[in-house]
Amino acid sequence: MISKDKLKENLRAVREKAPLVHNITNYVAMNFSANALLAIGASPVMAHAAEEVAEMSLAAGALVINIGTLDAEWVESIIIAGKTKHESGGVIVFDPVGVGATTYRTETAWKIIEECKPGIIRGNASEIMALINADIKSKGVDSSCCSEDAVESAIKLAERTGAIVVISGEIDYITDGHRVETISNGSRMMPRVTAMGCTASSMVGAFAAVSPENLFDASLHAMALMGVAGEIASCNSAGPGSLLTNFIDTLFNITEDQLSETVRQ
Amino acid sequence: MISKDKLKENLRAVREKAPLVHNITNYVAMNFSANALLAIGASPVMAHAAEEVAEMSLAAGALVINIGTLDAEWVESIIIAGKTKHESGGVIVFDPVGVGATTYRTETAWKIIEECKPGIIRGNASEIMALINADIKSKGVDSSCCSEDAVESAIKLAERTGAIVVISGEIDYITDGHRVETISNGSRMMPRVTAMGCTASSMVGAFAAVSPENLFDASLHAMALMGVAGEIASCNSAGPGSLLTNFIDTLFNITEDQLSETVRQ
Amino acid sequence: MISKDKLKENLRAVREKAPLVHNITNYVAMNFSANALLAIGASPVMAHAAEEVAEMSLAAGALVINIGTLDAEWVESIIIAGKTKHESGGVIVFDPVGVGATTYRTETAWKIIEECKPGIIRGNASEIMALINADIKSKGVDSSCCSEDAVESAIKLAERTGAIVVISGEIDYITDGHRVETISNGSRMMPRVTAMGCTASSMVGAFAAVSPENLFDASLHAMALMGVAGEIASCNSAGPGSLLTNFIDTLFNITEDQLSETVRQ
């Protein structure tokens, strides 16, 4: 069960500490993820040059790695940043976007997991399943499975990597290989806004930055905020365009009580 | 004349089949184009790494190539993806952004046309004219001509390349070199939203993916949807900021009847 | 003191002349900056390939250089474009995003200043201070100082480089090393919208393009428009998501009188 006190405390901590979150993320997500991080009071930075990623990732409270629009040079920078961050004992969130859609993505995702040892891995059902079962093929970057189907894979992935694994979907699942917690908030329109999953990963980064000693709770709380904010925002949204706008406004305005009272497991 | 039954049928097909549309497009357009594709029910993916573009484009129902922020490495990937997709008999839409603005763009556009043999080419009036007449200079990526002026060039371009050619503007023209059809919907604010043309090309990709046997109709129907959605959205929009939001909402909500009743040729 | 007649005249000139503004800017800002430029009637182009940046920058009324997501290849293109533009006597605006956050950014910023000789430099307080005092460390790309603290550094930077220096913040400061003018409009929510500063730099570029003989006034007027539009837009905005939308709408709709009557120094 989620501790509502800790949930409120962690939201407050993000707003008070304004953690720097270093994102090496895809071109589609950058603007939206930066706006979401600013809306909850965190400080986003996007930087990918091999010359600076080590220094930037060390200065940040968390490093978020996302391979949505990967290429060879970016992967090289990701490995530099990730290894440096891991060696310093820092927090890494990994979003294996589109794993299973191409061989290159699958191989790169495992290379990143093995070399950077992320503390948290967040993906949709297809992605989490494709990491465990090479026969699963993703259709681009959207999930073709429901999140429940991926729970077994998530547990295996957590066991195999030592990471907290998050599946986002109609129900979100968070597991460390032993415990499994869920978040049931959200809206059917959320998957129609591009980079919503990528933004969830950045949000997990912000919560992990203020709660590095408990990455399970950080993941759970960030997914709670995503689901609740998406649910509240969708009530006044005529479609995914206005949902995007209202979602950012909701992240900015949501109170600790509103969050803790609306969250459903 | 547009067949309203086929128009409705094609919109339904996009929503039912959720085609994967592989975009190798520019940094400015990526987020907006992805959101527009998701709003009509298609599944967008952006991928540009030489290591994966062939595999990704083969998995997709259509490949959309856009040179808005081209560079040498991206062009290399475009050629790999385009050749592979063409050899497989797949659908390619090409958007020659800014052709005529620099020599590099004009040369690259022709290289792509010759090596990838796109089935559809969509541009604004300046771009279509610059492809046929090297003396035409574009001012950046915005059109300095009205679309009517480019019809003759569009017909020549269609004859020379075998592609369906689309000019978007106050009136949109769609031609295969013989027939010319028009769409007269839209709003004066649409050119004030960046990447509206790029998004039209991605939309054409979605329709072509579900109607590969009739690229003329796919182009005509996609431009009808763009014009009608822009026109409906602009009614409630105080400016181009809200138009962007309302346009995405309209794509999500528009019914087949609304589309077929509002379209004007 | 700001001349309200000149302010109105310059806004009118941007709308009438629709200057082409060539941006070599970061991935986060591209879409928003392009939409802001279109909303005020300018014509944005984003282009970074070494093969075309010289030609594109010469065709444009102003070149805006922004290192928000720099890497070695982009810096190479920036230097080509900047040197070409400077040698032609053209206008260059430089936005040293994140200077002080990493050694690479600080070194690159000075390389650009020395080789491209920008006529205008715009940054937040941390960035302007970090350019003058190597001991100042920025936290990512957000300012950790208030703009007043950076005035002395701005004056020194203007003296040392010959550029107009703009500090944006709660109060904006514009200086040529002798005069210091201020703009006091804005909203506390503006720093919560990503790339608001980058967009200010692009806006300065548009005004400089129509007023190349007076870069001080161009900078002052662009910052006045940013502050006033942000202030008006925030009145109807529930959060930074709707602020973004309303800001673009306000840029599109604001009248010359509204601008000149609302500006505060």
GROMACS .gro file of C-alpha atoms in nm, chain A residues 66 108 143 238 240:
model
    5
   66ASN     CA    1   1.575   0.779  -2.311
  108THR     CA    2   2.133  -0.076  -2.738
  143SER     CA    3   0.236  -0.054  -2.675
  238ALA     CA    4  -1.197   1.821  -2.518
  240PRO     CA    5  -0.544   1.538  -2.643
   0.00000   0.00000   0.00000
